[in-house]
CSV table of C-alpha atoms in Angstrom, one decimal:
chain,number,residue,atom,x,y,z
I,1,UNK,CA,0.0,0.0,0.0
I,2,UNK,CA,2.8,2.5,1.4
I,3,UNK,CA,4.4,1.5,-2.3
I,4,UNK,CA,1.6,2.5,-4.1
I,5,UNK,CA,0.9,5.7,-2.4
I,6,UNK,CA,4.6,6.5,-3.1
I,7,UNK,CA,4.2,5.7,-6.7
I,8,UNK,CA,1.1,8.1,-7.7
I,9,UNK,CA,2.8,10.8,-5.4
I,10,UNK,CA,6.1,10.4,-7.4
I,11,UNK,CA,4.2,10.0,-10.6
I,12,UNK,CA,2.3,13.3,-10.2
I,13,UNK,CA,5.4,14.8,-9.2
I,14,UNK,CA,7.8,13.4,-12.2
I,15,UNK,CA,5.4,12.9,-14.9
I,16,UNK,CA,5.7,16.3,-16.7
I,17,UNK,CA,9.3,17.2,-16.4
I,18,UNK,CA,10.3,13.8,-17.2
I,19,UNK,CA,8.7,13.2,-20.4
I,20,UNK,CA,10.4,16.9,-21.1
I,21,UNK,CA,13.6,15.3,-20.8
I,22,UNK,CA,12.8,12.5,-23.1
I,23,UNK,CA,11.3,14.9,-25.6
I,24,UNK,CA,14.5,16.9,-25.8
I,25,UNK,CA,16.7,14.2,-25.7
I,26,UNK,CA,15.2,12.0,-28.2
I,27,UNK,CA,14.5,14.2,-31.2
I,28,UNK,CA,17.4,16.3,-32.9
I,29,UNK,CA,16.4,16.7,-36.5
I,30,UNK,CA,18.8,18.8,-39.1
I,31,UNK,CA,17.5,19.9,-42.0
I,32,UNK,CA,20.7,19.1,-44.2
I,33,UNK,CA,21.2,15.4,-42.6
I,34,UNK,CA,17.3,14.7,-43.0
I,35,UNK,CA,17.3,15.9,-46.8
I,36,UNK,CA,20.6,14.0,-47.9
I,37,UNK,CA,19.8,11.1,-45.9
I,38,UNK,CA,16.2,10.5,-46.9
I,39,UNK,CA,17.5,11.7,-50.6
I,40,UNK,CA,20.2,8.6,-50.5
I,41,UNK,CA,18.1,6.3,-49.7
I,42,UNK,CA,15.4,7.3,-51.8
I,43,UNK,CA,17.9,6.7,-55.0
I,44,UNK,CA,19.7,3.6,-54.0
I,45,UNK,CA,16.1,2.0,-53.5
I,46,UNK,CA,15.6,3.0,-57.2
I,47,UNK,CA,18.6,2.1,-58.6
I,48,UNK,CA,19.4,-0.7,-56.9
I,49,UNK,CA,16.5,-2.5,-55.0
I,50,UNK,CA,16.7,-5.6,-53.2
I,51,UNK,CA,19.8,-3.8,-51.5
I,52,UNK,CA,18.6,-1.1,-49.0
I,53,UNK,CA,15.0,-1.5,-49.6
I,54,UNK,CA,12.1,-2.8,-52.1
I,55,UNK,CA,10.6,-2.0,-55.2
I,56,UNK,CA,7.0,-2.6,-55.5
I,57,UNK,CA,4.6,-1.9,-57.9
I,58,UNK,CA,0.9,-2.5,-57.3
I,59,UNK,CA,-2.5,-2.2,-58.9
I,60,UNK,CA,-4.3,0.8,-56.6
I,61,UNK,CA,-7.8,-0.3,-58.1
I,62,UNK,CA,-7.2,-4.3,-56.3
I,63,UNK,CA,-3.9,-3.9,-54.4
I,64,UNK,CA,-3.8,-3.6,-50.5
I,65,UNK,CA,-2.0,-2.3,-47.6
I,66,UNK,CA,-2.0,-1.7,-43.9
I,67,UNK,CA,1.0,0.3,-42.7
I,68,UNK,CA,1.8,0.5,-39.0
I,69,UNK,CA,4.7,1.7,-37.1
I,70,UNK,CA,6.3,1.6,-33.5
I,71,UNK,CA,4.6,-0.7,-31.3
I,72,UNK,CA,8.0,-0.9,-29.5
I,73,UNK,CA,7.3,-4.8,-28.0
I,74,UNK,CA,8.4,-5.0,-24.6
I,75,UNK,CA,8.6,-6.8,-21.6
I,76,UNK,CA,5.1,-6.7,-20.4
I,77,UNK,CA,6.3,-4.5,-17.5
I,78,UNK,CA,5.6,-0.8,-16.2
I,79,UNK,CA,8.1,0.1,-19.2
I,80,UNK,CA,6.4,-1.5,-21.9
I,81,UNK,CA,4.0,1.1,-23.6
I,82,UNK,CA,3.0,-1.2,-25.7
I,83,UNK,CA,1.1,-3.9,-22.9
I,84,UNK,CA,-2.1,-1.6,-23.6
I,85,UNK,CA,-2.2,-1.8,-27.1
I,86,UNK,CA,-1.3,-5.2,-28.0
I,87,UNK,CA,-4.9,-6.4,-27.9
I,88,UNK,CA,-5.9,-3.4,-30.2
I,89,UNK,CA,-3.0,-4.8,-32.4
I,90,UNK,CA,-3.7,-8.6,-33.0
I,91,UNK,CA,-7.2,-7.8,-33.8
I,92,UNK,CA,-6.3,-5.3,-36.6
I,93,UNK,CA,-3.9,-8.2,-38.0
I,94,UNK,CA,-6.4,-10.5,-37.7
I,95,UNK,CA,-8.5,-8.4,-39.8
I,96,UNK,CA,-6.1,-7.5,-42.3
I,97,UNK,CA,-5.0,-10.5,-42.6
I,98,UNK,CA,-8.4,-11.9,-43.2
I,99,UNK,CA,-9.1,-9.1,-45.8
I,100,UNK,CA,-6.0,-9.9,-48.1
I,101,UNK,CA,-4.1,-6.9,-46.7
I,102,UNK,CA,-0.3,-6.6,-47.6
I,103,UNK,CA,1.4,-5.6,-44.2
I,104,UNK,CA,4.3,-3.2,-44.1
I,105,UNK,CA,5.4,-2.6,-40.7
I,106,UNK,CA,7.7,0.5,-40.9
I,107,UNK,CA,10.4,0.4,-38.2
I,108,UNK,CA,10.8,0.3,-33.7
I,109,UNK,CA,8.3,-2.8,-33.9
I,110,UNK,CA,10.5,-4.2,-31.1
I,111,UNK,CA,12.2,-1.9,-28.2
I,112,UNK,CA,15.5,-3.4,-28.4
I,113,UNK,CA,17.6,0.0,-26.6
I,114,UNK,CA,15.8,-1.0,-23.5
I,115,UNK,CA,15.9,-5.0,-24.1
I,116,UNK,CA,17.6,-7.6,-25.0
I,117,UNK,CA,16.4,-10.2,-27.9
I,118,UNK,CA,15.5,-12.7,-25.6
I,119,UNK,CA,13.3,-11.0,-23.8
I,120,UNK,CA,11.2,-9.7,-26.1
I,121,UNK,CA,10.7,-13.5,-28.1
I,122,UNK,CA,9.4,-14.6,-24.6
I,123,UNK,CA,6.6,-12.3,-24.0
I,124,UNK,CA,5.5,-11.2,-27.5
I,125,UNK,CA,5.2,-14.7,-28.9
I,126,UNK,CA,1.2,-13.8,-30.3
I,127,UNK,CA,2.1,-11.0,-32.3
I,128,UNK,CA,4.8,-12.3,-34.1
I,129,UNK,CA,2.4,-15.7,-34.5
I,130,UNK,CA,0.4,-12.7,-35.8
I,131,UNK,CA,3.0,-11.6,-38.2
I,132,UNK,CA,4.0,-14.8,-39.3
I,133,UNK,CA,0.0,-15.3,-40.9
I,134,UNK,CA,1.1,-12.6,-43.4
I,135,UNK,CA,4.6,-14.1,-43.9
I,136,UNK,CA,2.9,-16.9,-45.3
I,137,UNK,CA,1.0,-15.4,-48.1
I,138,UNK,CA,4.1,-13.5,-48.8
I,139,UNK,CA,2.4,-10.1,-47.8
I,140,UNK,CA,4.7,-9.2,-45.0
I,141,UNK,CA,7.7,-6.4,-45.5
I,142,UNK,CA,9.6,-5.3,-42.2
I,143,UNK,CA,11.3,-1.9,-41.8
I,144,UNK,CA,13.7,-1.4,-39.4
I,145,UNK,CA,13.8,1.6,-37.1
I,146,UNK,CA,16.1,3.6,-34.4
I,147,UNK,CA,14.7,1.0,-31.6
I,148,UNK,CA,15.1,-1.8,-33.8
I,149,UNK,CA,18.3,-1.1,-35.7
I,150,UNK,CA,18.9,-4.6,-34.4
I,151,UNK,CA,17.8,-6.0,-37.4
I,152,UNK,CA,20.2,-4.7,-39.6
I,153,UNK,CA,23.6,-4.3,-37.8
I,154,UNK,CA,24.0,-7.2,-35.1
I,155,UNK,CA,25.6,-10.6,-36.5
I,156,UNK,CA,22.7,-12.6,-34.7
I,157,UNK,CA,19.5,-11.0,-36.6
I,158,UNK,CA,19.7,-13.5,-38.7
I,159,UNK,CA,18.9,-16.1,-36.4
I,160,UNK,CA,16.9,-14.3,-34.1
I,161,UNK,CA,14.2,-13.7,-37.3
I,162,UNK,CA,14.9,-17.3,-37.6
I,163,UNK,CA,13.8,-18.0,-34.5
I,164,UNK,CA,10.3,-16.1,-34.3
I,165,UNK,CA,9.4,-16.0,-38.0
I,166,UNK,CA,10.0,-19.9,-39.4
I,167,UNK,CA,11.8,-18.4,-41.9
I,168,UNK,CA,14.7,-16.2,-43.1
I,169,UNK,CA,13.8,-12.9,-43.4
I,170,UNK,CA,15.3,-9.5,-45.2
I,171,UNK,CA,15.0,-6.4,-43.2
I,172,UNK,CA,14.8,-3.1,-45.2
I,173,UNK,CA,15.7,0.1,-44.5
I,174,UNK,CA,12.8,1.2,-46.9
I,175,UNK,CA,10.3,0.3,-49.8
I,176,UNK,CA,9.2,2.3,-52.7
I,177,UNK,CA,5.0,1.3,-54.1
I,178,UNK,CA,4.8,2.1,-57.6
I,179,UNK,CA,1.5,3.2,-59.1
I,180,UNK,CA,-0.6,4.6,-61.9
I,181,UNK,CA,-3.7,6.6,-61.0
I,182,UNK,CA,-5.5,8.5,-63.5
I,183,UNK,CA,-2.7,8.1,-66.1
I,184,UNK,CA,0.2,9.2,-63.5
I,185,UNK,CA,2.9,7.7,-62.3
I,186,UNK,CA,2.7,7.3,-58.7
I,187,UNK,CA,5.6,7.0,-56.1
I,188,UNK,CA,5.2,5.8,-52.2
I,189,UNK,CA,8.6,6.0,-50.3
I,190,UNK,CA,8.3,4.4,-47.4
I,191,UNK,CA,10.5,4.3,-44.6
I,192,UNK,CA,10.8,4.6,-40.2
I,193,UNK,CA,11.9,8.4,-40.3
I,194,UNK,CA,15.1,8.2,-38.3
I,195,UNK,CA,17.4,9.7,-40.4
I,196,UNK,CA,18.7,12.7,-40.1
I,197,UNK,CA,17.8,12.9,-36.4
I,198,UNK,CA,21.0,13.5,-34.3
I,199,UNK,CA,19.4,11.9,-31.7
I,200,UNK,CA,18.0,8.7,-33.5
I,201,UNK,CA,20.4,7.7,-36.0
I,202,UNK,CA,22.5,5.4,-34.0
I,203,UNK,CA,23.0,7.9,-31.2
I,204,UNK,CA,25.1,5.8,-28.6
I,205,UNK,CA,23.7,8.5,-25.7
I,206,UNK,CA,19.9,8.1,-26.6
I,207,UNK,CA,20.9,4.7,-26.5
I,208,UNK,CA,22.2,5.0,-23.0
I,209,UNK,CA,19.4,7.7,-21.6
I,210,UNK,CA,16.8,5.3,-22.7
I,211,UNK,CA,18.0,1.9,-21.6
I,212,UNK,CA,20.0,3.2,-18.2
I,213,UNK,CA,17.7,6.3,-17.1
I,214,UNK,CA,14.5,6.6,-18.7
I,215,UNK,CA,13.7,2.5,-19.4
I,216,UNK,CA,14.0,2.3,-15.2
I,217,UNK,CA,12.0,4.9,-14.5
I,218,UNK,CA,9.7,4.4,-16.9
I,219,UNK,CA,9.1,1.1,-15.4
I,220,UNK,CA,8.9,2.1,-12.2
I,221,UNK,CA,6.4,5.0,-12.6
I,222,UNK,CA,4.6,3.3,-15.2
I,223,UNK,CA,4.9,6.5,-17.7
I,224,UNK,CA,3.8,6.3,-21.3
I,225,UNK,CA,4.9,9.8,-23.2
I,226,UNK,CA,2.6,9.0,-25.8
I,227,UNK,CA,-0.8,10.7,-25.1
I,228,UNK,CA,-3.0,12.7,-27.1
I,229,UNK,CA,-2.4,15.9,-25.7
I,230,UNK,CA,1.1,15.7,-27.2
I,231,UNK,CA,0.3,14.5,-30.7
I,232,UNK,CA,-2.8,16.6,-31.2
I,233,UNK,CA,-0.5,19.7,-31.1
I,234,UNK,CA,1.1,21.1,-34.1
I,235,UNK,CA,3.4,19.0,-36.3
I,236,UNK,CA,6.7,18.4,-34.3
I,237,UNK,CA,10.0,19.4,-36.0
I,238,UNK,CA,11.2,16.1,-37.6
I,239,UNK,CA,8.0,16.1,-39.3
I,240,UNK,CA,8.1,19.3,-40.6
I,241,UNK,CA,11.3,18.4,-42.0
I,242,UNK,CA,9.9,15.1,-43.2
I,243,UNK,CA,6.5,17.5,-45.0
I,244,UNK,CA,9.7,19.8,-47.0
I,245,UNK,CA,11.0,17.3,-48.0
I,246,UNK,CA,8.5,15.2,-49.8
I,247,UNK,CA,7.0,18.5,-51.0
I,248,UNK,CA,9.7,19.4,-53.1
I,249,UNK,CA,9.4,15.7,-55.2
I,250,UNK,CA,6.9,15.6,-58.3
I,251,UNK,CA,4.1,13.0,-57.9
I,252,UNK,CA,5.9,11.2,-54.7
I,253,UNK,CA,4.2,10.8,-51.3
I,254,UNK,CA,6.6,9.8,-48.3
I,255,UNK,CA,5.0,8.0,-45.1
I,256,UNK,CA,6.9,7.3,-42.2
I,257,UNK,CA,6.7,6.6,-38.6
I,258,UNK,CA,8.9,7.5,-35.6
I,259,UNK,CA,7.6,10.8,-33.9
I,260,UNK,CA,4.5,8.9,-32.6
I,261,UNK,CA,2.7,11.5,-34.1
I,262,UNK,CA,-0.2,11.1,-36.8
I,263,UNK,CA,0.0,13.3,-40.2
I,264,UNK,CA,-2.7,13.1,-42.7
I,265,UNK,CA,-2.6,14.7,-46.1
I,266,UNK,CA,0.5,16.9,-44.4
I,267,UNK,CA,-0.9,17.7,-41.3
I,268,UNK,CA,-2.0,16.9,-38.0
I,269,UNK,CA,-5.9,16.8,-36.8
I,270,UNK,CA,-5.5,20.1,-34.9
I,271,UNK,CA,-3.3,21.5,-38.2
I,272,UNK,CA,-6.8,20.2,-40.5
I,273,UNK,CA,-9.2,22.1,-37.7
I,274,UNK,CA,-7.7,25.3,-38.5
I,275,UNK,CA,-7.4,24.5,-42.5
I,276,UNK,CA,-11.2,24.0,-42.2
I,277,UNK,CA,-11.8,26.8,-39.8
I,278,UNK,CA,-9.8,29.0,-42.4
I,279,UNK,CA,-13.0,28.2,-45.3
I,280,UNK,CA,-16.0,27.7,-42.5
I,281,UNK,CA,-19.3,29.6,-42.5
I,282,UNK,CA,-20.1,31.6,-39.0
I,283,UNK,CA,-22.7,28.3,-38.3
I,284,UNK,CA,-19.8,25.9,-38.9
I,285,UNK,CA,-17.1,28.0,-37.3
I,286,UNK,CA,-18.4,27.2,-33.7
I,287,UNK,CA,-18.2,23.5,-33.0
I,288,UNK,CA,-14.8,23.8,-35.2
I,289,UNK,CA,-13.4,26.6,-32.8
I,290,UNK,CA,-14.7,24.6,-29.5
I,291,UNK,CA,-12.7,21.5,-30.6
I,292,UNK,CA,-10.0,23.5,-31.3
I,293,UNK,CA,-9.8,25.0,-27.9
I,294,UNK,CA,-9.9,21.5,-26.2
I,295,UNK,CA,-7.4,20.2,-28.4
I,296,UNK,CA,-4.5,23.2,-28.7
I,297,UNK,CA,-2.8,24.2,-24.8
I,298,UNK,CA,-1.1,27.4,-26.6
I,299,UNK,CA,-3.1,30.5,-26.9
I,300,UNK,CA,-2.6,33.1,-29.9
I,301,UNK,CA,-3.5,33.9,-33.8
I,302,UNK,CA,-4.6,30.9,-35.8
I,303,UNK,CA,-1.8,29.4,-38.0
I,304,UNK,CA,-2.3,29.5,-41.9
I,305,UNK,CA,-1.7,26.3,-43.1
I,306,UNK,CA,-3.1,27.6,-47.1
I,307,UNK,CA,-1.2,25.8,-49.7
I,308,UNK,CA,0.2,22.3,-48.0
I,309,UNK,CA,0.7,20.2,-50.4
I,310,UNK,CA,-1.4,16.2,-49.7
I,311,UNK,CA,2.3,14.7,-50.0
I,312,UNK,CA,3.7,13.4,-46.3
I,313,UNK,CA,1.8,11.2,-44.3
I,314,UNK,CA,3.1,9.6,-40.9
I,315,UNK,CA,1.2,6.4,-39.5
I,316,UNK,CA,1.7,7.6,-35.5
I,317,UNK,CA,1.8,4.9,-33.2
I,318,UNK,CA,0.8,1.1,-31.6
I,319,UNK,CA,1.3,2.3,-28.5
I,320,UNK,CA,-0.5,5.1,-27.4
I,321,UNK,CA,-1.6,5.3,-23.3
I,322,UNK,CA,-5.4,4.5,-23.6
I,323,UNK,CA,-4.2,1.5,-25.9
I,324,UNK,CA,-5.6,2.8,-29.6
I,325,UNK,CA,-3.5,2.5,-32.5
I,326,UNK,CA,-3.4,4.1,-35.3
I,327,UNK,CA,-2.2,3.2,-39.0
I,328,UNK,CA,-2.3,4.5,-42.6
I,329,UNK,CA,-4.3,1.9,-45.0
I,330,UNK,CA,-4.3,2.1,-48.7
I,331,UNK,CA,-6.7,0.5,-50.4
I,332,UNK,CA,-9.3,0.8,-53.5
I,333,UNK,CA,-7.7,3.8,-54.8
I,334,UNK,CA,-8.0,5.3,-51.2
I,335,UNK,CA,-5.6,6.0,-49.0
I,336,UNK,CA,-7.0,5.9,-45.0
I,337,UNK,CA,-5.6,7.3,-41.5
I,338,UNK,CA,-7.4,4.6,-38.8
I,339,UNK,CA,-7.4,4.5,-35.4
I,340,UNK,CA,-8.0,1.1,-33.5
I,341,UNK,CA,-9.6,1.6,-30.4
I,342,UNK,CA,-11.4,-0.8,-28.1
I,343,UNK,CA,-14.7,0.1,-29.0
I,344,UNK,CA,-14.4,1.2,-33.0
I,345,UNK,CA,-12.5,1.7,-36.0
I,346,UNK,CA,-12.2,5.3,-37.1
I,347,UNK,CA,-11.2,6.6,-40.3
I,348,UNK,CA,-9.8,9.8,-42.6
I,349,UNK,CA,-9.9,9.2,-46.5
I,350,UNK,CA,-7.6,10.9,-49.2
I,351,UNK,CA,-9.1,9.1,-52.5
């Protein structure tokens, strides 16, 4: 009981300025190491794929897709954010599965900084038994991430996929879906979102902070950073970065993952309020401008968000705190942000 007590009091107490302290430590993105290094991989994906990443080209009138990102598997403990979701997450693969989706997990499906291997094959054995139903019908394509760089720089990957997949398995670093809509060609680069972040992209001290400092606490105080105040807010840095970049790149649409943070059509639901506020009659202006306030914390003159181009799209998380997850489907023409929660499935459309 005395434990408890001195839990919530420490939580209350720690909560705010530790999650600070994650924020600032785990995000660092420069412009000039995001461009070249999402530029580089980008080309060698064209020019030589099978290397770095895939090539795939795909009918958009019969094709499918479900794209999810950064469940971060744990150990089932006070530190693993992703104990809330996981139920959220087998039933969306069931259906996809089911429903002839192709699924493309992009990157920090397993939170190896704060793990090792072993670990998370003991307590995550029903998603990857998930995963594997994909595998089978040769619909599965895994993307590795900051958390998971695992997969593609430790000796052992090899047999560790071995060990939960059945089968030998090729981790990318991205994909590229090829398309033709309405006579055009049509270019999806794929990929976790890392690079370029000084703080990601093999970092040895986010490494450290998150496996020596914040993993323990975390654990302790049972603290999950991901809640919807934070990602109804404004678009974060890294993916404003991400939106320049795939807005300078004729008829190409990037989608990633990493900041935890959903972007639809460019922008974030709060960012897609004040685009509709912008065009609103007086009537429709009201309920608009109520959500609003519930949703922003900042006071001050409305941003203009006039002329975004629909080309960046990030798939958030699996792992938010009230267990809903949230992907990007493509399907029909269509392409869908969805949320997973435990009582519906919620949907926008870009088609």
């Amino acid at each position: 009981m005395l434990i408890a007590l001195m839990r919530r009091f420490l939580q209350r107490l720690l909560t705010k300025p530790v999650i600070r302290l994650a924020n600032k430590w785990s995000s660092r993105p420069d412009r000039l190491r995001v461009d070249k290094a999402l530029t580089d991989l980008y080309i060698d994906i064209i020019t030589q794929p099978g290397k770095r990443g895939l090539v795939v080209p795909f009918n958009a009138d019969k094709d499918k897709f479900i794209l999810l990102s950064d469940q971060h598997k744990g150990s089932r403990d006070g530190g693993d954010i992703f104990r809330r979701s996981v139920n959220n997450y087998l039933a969306a693969l069931e259906h996809y599965n089911n429903e002839g989706y192709t699924y493309i997990n992009l990157g920090d499906s397993e939170e190896l900084w704060g793990n090792i291997f072993q670990t998370i094959k003991r307590h995550n054995k029903n998603t990857f038994e998930a995963e594997k139903k994909f595998l089978a019908r040769k619909a599965f394509i895994k993307i590795f991430g900051n958390h998971d760089l695992y997969w593609d720089n430790d000796p052992l990957a090899i047999v560790s996929l071995l060990q939960i997949y059945g089968e030998q398995i090729k981790v990318y670093e991205g994909a590229v879906l090829q398309t033709t809509v309405k006579g055009k060609d049509i270019s999806i680069f794929l990929t976790h979102g890392h690079q370029g972040d000084l703080q990601s992209d093999g970092n040895w001290f986010s490494k450290w902070f998150v496996s020596g400092v914040w993993g323990p606490l975390q654990s302790y105080l049972h603290i999950n950073p991901n809640t919807p105040a934070y990602n109804d807010q404004l678009k974060t840095d890294h993916n404003r970065l991400m939106y320049e970049w795939s807005s300078k790149r004729k008829d190409t649409i990037l989608i990633t993952g990493h900041t935890h943070q959903p972007v639809f059509k460019s922008m974030t639901e709060l960012e897609s309020m004040y685009e509709k506020l912008s065009r609103a009659t007086a009537e429709e202006a009201i309920p608009l401008q109520e959500k609003i306030g519930r949703l922003h914390l900042q006071d001050g003159k409305s941003p203009d968000f006039k002329g975004y181009l629909d080309t960046y799209f990030n798939t958030g998380c699996c792992c938010f705190d009230d267990g809903d997850i949230t992907g990007i489907e493509i399907d029909q023409g269509c392409m869908r942000l969805i949320k997973w929660t435990k009582r519906q499935v919620t949907a926008s459309a870009l088609c």
